[in-house]
């Protein structure tokens, strides 16, 4: 398998965890390159569900995993996740996992500001998870962040936190009218975990470069989805990092010429968690049926996902932004019982049909999807492993997706387990 980037093409929750788990078997290294513990990747192994939020899904396959410099890391969540995976008999020793010394640390004040800010917005909330992701990226951009290399020097760490906390406490007390954070308590919390963290810290960029020179195969694991990208998504209803494939290089410290394949994960329908425009959202019994059949609840927040038809305006946008070389269709089996299935091919706006994804939220909210209707297959696809065995109407549906996206399908997933997977094209 070539060095491969895996990205979501919609608003996240496309099933990347299962696909990364599947592809990891054929990779030497797996790298997470952006986001934080606002992501959640769900894998089903031998009938047991395992969820990761920070550690790359490849750890399930016992591949060497890396958390790149583009990720913001809550060290307490990281250690909890390590313990959780160890309790599931998965080796997460420092030999198996490294965290970039340049990755930024989510501090306690980031979480408090995140929660206070969302609460203050009231009905104008954007749906943040409240885990401090955005405020941490803010400090990164304004050059006042704390990185993992900073905790190697305790005196330096204390000095930086003391300086930053003075400003954060003023903000919390006088603007949000909420409790301040005690410096000594923060330092004490980190002192308790520092010795355990130190063996995991490394220069991930150098480690990956050395692996490339030794012909190691790397899988780059993205979080969230293209339309949550800070630059290209439904701003401001986006995440705080760049989720597109171009950031795989920057967020891991690997040169872009080393990215060979870019797979876009596409749910056979569309979902979205939290606030923000969603042109193909369904508010009827079909939407409810898809939500229930697909068990559409956020892996990180547990929030009910909004459901709608497959949106080709969204998918074509993702194809262009990511330079996709292949599609992976997930959850096709969720559509098995439907009499008919719709595909959105464009939007009606201001008495015109548009085919490109507009940047303005106000326009998106006024767009009406243009649909074409396809007959359902009314037959279970769950557990199928050969493309030829799929019902004819299912194959016609997938062929139409390829025709509209102009990118071939590499894999089709028809269930949560590893075995419920169809490899359509040889990628290994």
PDB file of N, CA, C and O in Angstrom, residues 5 7 31-35 67-72 100-104 137 140-141 147 203-206 208 212 220-221 229-231 240-259 262:
ATOM      1  N   UNK A   5      -3.540   9.159   2.630  1.00  0.00           N
ATOM      2  CA  UNK A   5      -4.238  10.079   3.516  1.00  0.00           C
ATOM      3  C   UNK A   5      -5.719   9.721   3.512  1.00  0.00           C
ATOM      4  O   UNK A   5      -6.310   9.497   2.451  1.00  0.00           O
ATOM      5  N   UNK A   7      -9.396  11.159   4.632  1.00  0.00           N
ATOM      6  CA  UNK A   7     -10.123  12.350   5.090  1.00  0.00           C
ATOM      7  C   UNK A   7     -11.625  12.128   4.960  1.00  0.00           C
ATOM      8  O   UNK A   7     -12.086  11.354   4.125  1.00  0.00           O
ATOM      9  N   UNK A  31      -0.568   7.987  11.438  1.00  0.00           N
ATOM     10  CA  UNK A  31      -0.354   9.321  11.983  1.00  0.00           C
ATOM     11  C   UNK A  31      -1.662  10.102  12.040  1.00  0.00           C
ATOM     12  O   UNK A  31      -2.413  10.134  11.063  1.00  0.00           O
ATOM     13  N   UNK A  32      -1.920  10.714  13.172  1.00  0.00           N
ATOM     14  CA  UNK A  32      -3.023  11.667  13.297  1.00  0.00           C
ATOM     15  C   UNK A  32      -2.429  13.059  13.108  1.00  0.00           C
ATOM     16  O   UNK A  32      -1.420  13.394  13.748  1.00  0.00           O
ATOM     17  N   UNK A  33      -3.042  13.903  12.235  1.00  0.00           N
ATOM     18  CA  UNK A  33      -2.382  15.154  11.878  1.00  0.00           C
ATOM     19  C   UNK A  33      -3.139  16.428  12.234  1.00  0.00           C
ATOM     20  O   UNK A  33      -2.627  17.524  12.006  1.00  0.00           O
ATOM     21  N   UNK A  34      -4.344  16.346  12.792  1.00  0.00           N
ATOM     22  CA  UNK A  34      -5.059  17.573  13.185  1.00  0.00           C
ATOM     23  C   UNK A  34      -6.171  17.250  14.164  1.00  0.00           C
ATOM     24  O   UNK A  34      -6.478  16.089  14.412  1.00  0.00           O
ATOM     25  N   UNK A  35      -6.772  18.319  14.707  1.00  0.00           N
ATOM     26  CA  UNK A  35      -7.885  18.148  15.629  1.00  0.00           C
ATOM     27  C   UNK A  35      -7.429  17.820  17.039  1.00  0.00           C
ATOM     28  O   UNK A  35      -6.258  17.937  17.392  1.00  0.00           O
ATOM     29  N   UNK A  67       1.103  10.986  17.043  1.00  0.00           N
ATOM     30  CA  UNK A  67       0.229  12.159  17.135  1.00  0.00           C
ATOM     31  C   UNK A  67       1.068  13.342  16.688  1.00  0.00           C
ATOM     32  O   UNK A  67       2.060  13.695  17.324  1.00  0.00           O
ATOM     33  N   UNK A  68       0.685  13.930  15.551  1.00  0.00           N
ATOM     34  CA  UNK A  68       1.503  14.951  14.915  1.00  0.00           C
ATOM     35  C   UNK A  68       1.393  16.317  15.558  1.00  0.00           C
ATOM     36  O   UNK A  68       0.562  16.576  16.436  1.00  0.00           O
ATOM     37  N   UNK A  69       2.242  17.225  15.081  1.00  0.00           N
ATOM     38  CA  UNK A  69       2.299  18.590  15.612  1.00  0.00           C
ATOM     39  C   UNK A  69       1.021  19.377  15.350  1.00  0.00           C
ATOM     40  O   UNK A  69       0.736  20.358  16.032  1.00  0.00           O
ATOM     41  N   UNK A  70       0.209  18.954  14.376  1.00  0.00           N
ATOM     42  CA  UNK A  70      -1.030  19.659  14.065  1.00  0.00           C
ATOM     43  C   UNK A  70      -2.177  19.345  15.003  1.00  0.00           C
ATOM     44  O   UNK A  70      -3.235  19.978  14.925  1.00  0.00           O
ATOM     45  N   UNK A  71      -1.985  18.374  15.883  1.00  0.00           N
ATOM     46  CA  UNK A  71      -3.019  17.983  16.841  1.00  0.00           C
ATOM     47  C   UNK A  71      -2.854  18.803  18.120  1.00  0.00           C
ATOM     48  O   UNK A  71      -1.731  19.101  18.535  1.00  0.00           O
ATOM     49  N   UNK A  72      -3.965  19.177  18.730  1.00  0.00           N
ATOM     50  CA  UNK A  72      -3.913  19.768  20.076  1.00  0.00           C
ATOM     51  C   UNK A  72      -4.340  18.685  21.062  1.00  0.00           C
ATOM     52  O   UNK A  72      -5.348  18.012  20.860  1.00  0.00           O
ATOM     53  N   UNK A 100       4.154  14.325  19.169  1.00  0.00           N
ATOM     54  CA  UNK A 100       5.098  15.338  18.706  1.00  0.00           C
ATOM     55  C   UNK A 100       5.458  16.319  19.806  1.00  0.00           C
ATOM     56  O   UNK A 100       4.592  16.818  20.526  1.00  0.00           O
ATOM     57  N   UNK A 101       6.750  16.602  19.906  1.00  0.00           N
ATOM     58  CA  UNK A 101       7.201  17.604  20.877  1.00  0.00           C
ATOM     59  C   UNK A 101       6.728  19.005  20.496  1.00  0.00           C
ATOM     60  O   UNK A 101       6.783  19.933  21.307  1.00  0.00           O
ATOM     61  N   UNK A 102       6.228  19.159  19.263  1.00  0.00           N
ATOM     62  CA  UNK A 102       5.702  20.448  18.818  1.00  0.00           C
ATOM     63  C   UNK A 102       4.175  20.548  18.935  1.00  0.00           C
ATOM     64  O   UNK A 102       3.598  21.597  18.629  1.00  0.00           O
ATOM     65  N   UNK A 103       3.527  19.470  19.335  1.00  0.00           N
ATOM     66  CA  UNK A 103       2.067  19.502  19.504  1.00  0.00           C
ATOM     67  C   UNK A 103       1.711  20.400  20.688  1.00  0.00           C
ATOM     68  O   UNK A 103       2.404  20.402  21.715  1.00  0.00           O
ATOM     69  N   UNK A 104       0.631  21.166  20.538  1.00  0.00           N
ATOM     70  CA  UNK A 104       0.200  22.071  21.597  1.00  0.00           C
ATOM     71  C   UNK A 104      -0.684  21.348  22.614  1.00  0.00           C
ATOM     72  O   UNK A 104      -1.439  20.436  22.260  1.00  0.00           O
ATOM     73  N   UNK A 137      -6.150  26.276  19.889  1.00  0.00           N
ATOM     74  CA  UNK A 137      -5.689  26.701  18.567  1.00  0.00           C
ATOM     75  C   UNK A 137      -5.527  28.228  18.509  1.00  0.00           C
ATOM     76  O   UNK A 137      -4.647  28.743  17.808  1.00  0.00           O
ATOM     77  N   UNK A 140      -2.247  29.014  19.963  1.00  0.00           N
ATOM     78  CA  UNK A 140      -1.219  28.584  19.015  1.00  0.00           C
ATOM     79  C   UNK A 140      -0.984  29.674  17.973  1.00  0.00           C
ATOM     80  O   UNK A 140       0.162  30.018  17.642  1.00  0.00           O
ATOM     81  N   UNK A 141      -2.088  30.236  17.443  1.00  0.00           N
ATOM     82  CA  UNK A 141      -1.993  31.251  16.401  1.00  0.00           C
ATOM     83  C   UNK A 141      -1.434  32.576  16.930  1.00  0.00           C
ATOM     84  O   UNK A 141      -0.789  33.323  16.187  1.00  0.00           O
ATOM     85  N   UNK A 147       3.563  23.906  24.462  1.00  0.00           N
ATOM     86  CA  UNK A 147       3.811  22.704  23.668  1.00  0.00           C
ATOM     87  C   UNK A 147       4.402  21.602  24.542  1.00  0.00           C
ATOM     88  O   UNK A 147       4.862  21.855  25.658  1.00  0.00           O
ATOM     89  N   UNK A 203      10.308  13.822  18.473  1.00  0.00           N
ATOM     90  CA  UNK A 203      10.221  14.636  17.261  1.00  0.00           C
ATOM     91  C   UNK A 203       9.596  13.760  16.180  1.00  0.00           C
ATOM     92  O   UNK A 203      10.287  12.999  15.494  1.00  0.00           O
ATOM     93  N   UNK A 204       8.292  13.850  16.048  1.00  0.00           N
ATOM     94  CA  UNK A 204       7.551  12.979  15.132  1.00  0.00           C
ATOM     95  C   UNK A 204       7.969  13.210  13.689  1.00  0.00           C
ATOM     96  O   UNK A 204       8.080  12.258  12.901  1.00  0.00           O
ATOM     97  N   UNK A 205       8.235  14.441  13.313  1.00  0.00           N
ATOM     98  CA  UNK A 205       8.651  14.734  11.945  1.00  0.00           C
ATOM     99  C   UNK A 205       9.917  13.963  11.581  1.00  0.00           C
ATOM    100  O   UNK A 205      10.009  13.356  10.503  1.00  0.00           O
ATOM    101  N   UNK A 206      10.872  13.967  12.473  1.00  0.00           N
ATOM    102  CA  UNK A 206      12.133  13.246  12.231  1.00  0.00           C
ATOM    103  C   UNK A 206      11.884  11.747  12.171  1.00  0.00           C
ATOM    104  O   UNK A 206      12.409  11.043  11.290  1.00  0.00           O
ATOM    105  N   UNK A 208       9.173  10.142  11.320  1.00  0.00           N
ATOM    106  CA  UNK A 208       8.488   9.794  10.078  1.00  0.00           C
ATOM    107  C   UNK A 208       9.440   9.868   8.884  1.00  0.00           C
ATOM    108  O   UNK A 208       9.400   9.022   7.982  1.00  0.00           O
ATOM    109  N   UNK A 212      10.366   6.926   6.295  1.00  0.00           N
ATOM    110  CA  UNK A 212      10.238   7.022   4.836  1.00  0.00           C
ATOM    111  C   UNK A 212      11.526   6.576   4.152  1.00  0.00           C
ATOM    112  O   UNK A 212      11.497   5.878   3.133  1.00  0.00           O
ATOM    113  N   UNK A 220      -2.086   8.356   6.983  1.00  0.00           N
ATOM    114  CA  UNK A 220      -2.372   9.626   7.639  1.00  0.00           C
ATOM    115  C   UNK A 220      -3.868   9.686   7.950  1.00  0.00           C
ATOM    116  O   UNK A 220      -4.696   9.654   7.040  1.00  0.00           O
ATOM    117  N   UNK A 221      -4.190   9.780   9.223  1.00  0.00           N
ATOM    118  CA  UNK A 221      -5.575   9.702   9.681  1.00  0.00           C
ATOM    119  C   UNK A 221      -6.133  11.085  10.007  1.00  0.00           C
ATOM    120  O   UNK A 221      -5.690  11.736  10.957  1.00  0.00           O
ATOM    121  N   UNK A 229     -13.731  22.146   7.869  1.00  0.00           N
ATOM    122  CA  UNK A 229     -12.422  22.772   7.739  1.00  0.00           C
ATOM    123  C   UNK A 229     -12.508  24.265   8.069  1.00  0.00           C
ATOM    124  O   UNK A 229     -13.447  24.960   7.648  1.00  0.00           O
ATOM    125  N   UNK A 230     -11.520  24.758   8.804  1.00  0.00           N
ATOM    126  CA  UNK A 230     -11.512  26.157   9.224  1.00  0.00           C
ATOM    127  C   UNK A 230     -11.495  27.108   8.029  1.00  0.00           C
ATOM    128  O   UNK A 230     -12.099  28.187   8.068  1.00  0.00           O
ATOM    129  N   UNK A 231     -10.819  26.712   6.963  1.00  0.00           N
ATOM    130  CA  UNK A 231     -10.703  27.575   5.785  1.00  0.00           C
ATOM    131  C   UNK A 231     -11.863  27.378   4.804  1.00  0.00           C
ATOM    132  O   UNK A 231     -12.364  28.340   4.221  1.00  0.00           O
ATOM    133  N   UNK A 240     -11.692  23.931  14.540  1.00  0.00           N
ATOM    134  CA  UNK A 240     -10.660  24.960  14.659  1.00  0.00           C
ATOM    135  C   UNK A 240      -9.371  24.611  13.934  1.00  0.00           C
ATOM    136  O   UNK A 240      -8.356  25.294  14.094  1.00  0.00           O
ATOM    137  N   UNK A 241      -9.396  23.550  13.131  1.00  0.00           N
ATOM    138  CA  UNK A 241      -8.193  23.132  12.414  1.00  0.00           C
ATOM    139  C   UNK A 241      -8.512  22.898  10.947  1.00  0.00           C
ATOM    140  O   UNK A 241      -9.678  22.870  10.545  1.00  0.00           O
ATOM    141  N   UNK A 242      -7.473  22.714  10.166  1.00  0.00           N
ATOM    142  CA  UNK A 242      -7.650  22.402   8.752  1.00  0.00           C
ATOM    143  C   UNK A 242      -7.786  20.892   8.597  1.00  0.00           C
ATOM    144  O   UNK A 242      -6.879  20.133   8.940  1.00  0.00           O
ATOM    145  N   UNK A 243      -8.931  20.462   8.070  1.00  0.00           N
ATOM    146  CA  UNK A 243      -9.246  19.031   7.993  1.00  0.00           C
ATOM    147  C   UNK A 243      -8.949  18.428   6.629  1.00  0.00           C
ATOM    148  O   UNK A 243      -9.110  17.230   6.442  1.00  0.00           O
ATOM    149  N   UNK A 244      -8.548  19.248   5.661  1.00  0.00           N
ATOM    150  CA  UNK A 244      -8.344  18.741   4.300  1.00  0.00           C
ATOM    151  C   UNK A 244      -6.987  18.058   4.179  1.00  0.00           C
ATOM    152  O   UNK A 244      -6.107  18.205   5.029  1.00  0.00           O
ATOM    153  N   UNK A 245      -6.814  17.344   3.070  1.00  0.00           N
ATOM    154  CA  UNK A 245      -5.638  16.489   2.896  1.00  0.00           C
ATOM    155  C   UNK A 245      -4.327  17.265   2.884  1.00  0.00           C
ATOM    156  O   UNK A 245      -3.289  16.740   3.295  1.00  0.00           O
ATOM    157  N   UNK A 246      -4.356  18.520   2.407  1.00  0.00           N
ATOM    158  CA  UNK A 246      -3.129  19.300   2.369  1.00  0.00           C
ATOM    159  C   UNK A 246      -2.483  19.458   3.727  1.00  0.00           C
ATOM    160  O   UNK A 246      -1.264  19.605   3.839  1.00  0.00           O
ATOM    161  N   UNK A 247      -3.296  19.404   4.775  1.00  0.00           N
ATOM    162  CA  UNK A 247      -2.763  19.569   6.127  1.00  0.00           C
ATOM    163  C   UNK A 247      -2.115  18.295   6.655  1.00  0.00           C
ATOM    164  O   UNK A 247      -1.478  18.319   7.702  1.00  0.00           O
ATOM    165  N   UNK A 248      -2.275  17.186   5.951  1.00  0.00           N
ATOM    166  CA  UNK A 248      -1.612  15.946   6.385  1.00  0.00           C
ATOM    167  C   UNK A 248      -0.101  16.137   6.407  1.00  0.00           C
ATOM    168  O   UNK A 248       0.592  15.610   7.289  1.00  0.00           O
ATOM    169  N   UNK A 249       0.410  16.886   5.434  1.00  0.00           N
ATOM    170  CA  UNK A 249       1.847  17.151   5.388  1.00  0.00           C
ATOM    171  C   UNK A 249       2.253  18.103   6.504  1.00  0.00           C
ATOM    172  O   UNK A 249       3.154  17.819   7.297  1.00  0.00           O
ATOM    173  N   UNK A 250       1.569  19.244   6.576  1.00  0.00           N
ATOM    174  CA  UNK A 250       1.920  20.264   7.562  1.00  0.00           C
ATOM    175  C   UNK A 250       1.718  19.774   8.989  1.00  0.00           C
ATOM    176  O   UNK A 250       2.531  20.055   9.872  1.00  0.00           O
ATOM    177  N   UNK A 251       0.622  19.047   9.231  1.00  0.00           N
ATOM    178  CA  UNK A 251       0.281  18.629  10.587  1.00  0.00           C
ATOM    179  C   UNK A 251       1.067  17.444  11.105  1.00  0.00           C
ATOM    180  O   UNK A 251       0.932  17.069  12.277  1.00  0.00           O
ATOM    181  N   UNK A 252       1.901  16.858  10.239  1.00  0.00           N
ATOM    182  CA  UNK A 252       2.724  15.730  10.690  1.00  0.00           C
ATOM    183  C   UNK A 252       4.212  15.981  10.481  1.00  0.00           C
ATOM    184  O   UNK A 252       5.048  15.220  10.954  1.00  0.00           O
ATOM    185  N   UNK A 253       4.526  17.053   9.732  1.00  0.00           N
ATOM    186  CA  UNK A 253       5.934  17.341   9.477  1.00  0.00           C
ATOM    187  C   UNK A 253       6.532  16.498   8.374  1.00  0.00           C
ATOM    188  O   UNK A 253       7.742  16.232   8.356  1.00  0.00           O
ATOM    189  N   UNK A 254       5.691  16.067   7.439  1.00  0.00           N
ATOM    190  CA  UNK A 254       6.140  15.261   6.301  1.00  0.00           C
ATOM    191  C   UNK A 254       5.990  16.098   5.031  1.00  0.00           C
ATOM    192  O   UNK A 254       4.983  16.791   4.847  1.00  0.00           O
ATOM    193  N   UNK A 255       6.965  16.031   4.147  1.00  0.00           N
ATOM    194  CA  UNK A 255       6.884  16.781   2.898  1.00  0.00           C
ATOM    195  C   UNK A 255       5.749  16.285   2.024  1.00  0.00           C
ATOM    196  O   UNK A 255       5.472  15.076   1.971  1.00  0.00           O
ATOM    197  N   UNK A 256       5.036  17.184   1.309  1.00  0.00           N
ATOM    198  CA  UNK A 256       3.848  16.792   0.539  1.00  0.00           C
ATOM    199  C   UNK A 256       4.122  15.796  -0.579  1.00  0.00           C
ATOM    200  O   UNK A 256       3.213  15.074  -0.992  1.00  0.00           O
ATOM    201  N   UNK A 257       5.350  15.742  -1.080  1.00  0.00           N
ATOM    202  CA  UNK A 257       5.664  14.783  -2.147  1.00  0.00           C
ATOM    203  C   UNK A 257       5.578  13.342  -1.655  1.00  0.00           C
ATOM    204  O   UNK A 257       5.563  12.404  -2.464  1.00  0.00           O
ATOM    205  N   UNK A 258       5.519  13.163  -0.338  1.00  0.00           N
ATOM    206  CA  UNK A 258       5.427  11.810   0.223  1.00  0.00           C
ATOM    207  C   UNK A 258       3.993  11.319   0.378  1.00  0.00           C
ATOM    208  O   UNK A 258       3.771  10.223   0.894  1.00  0.00           O
ATOM    209  N   UNK A 259       3.004  12.117  -0.044  1.00  0.00           N
ATOM    210  CA  UNK A 259       1.599  11.701   0.002  1.00  0.00           C
ATOM    211  C   UNK A 259       1.234  11.120  -1.355  1.00  0.00           C
ATOM    212  O   UNK A 259       1.229  11.822  -2.360  1.00  0.00           O
ATOM    213  N   UNK A 262      -4.977   9.664  -1.752  1.00  0.00           N
ATOM    214  CA  UNK A 262      -5.854  10.409  -0.847  1.00  0.00           C
ATOM    215  C   UNK A 262      -7.267   9.860  -0.989  1.00  0.00           C
ATOM    216  O   UNK A 262      -7.901  10.007  -2.036  1.00  0.00           O
TER     217      UNK A 262
END
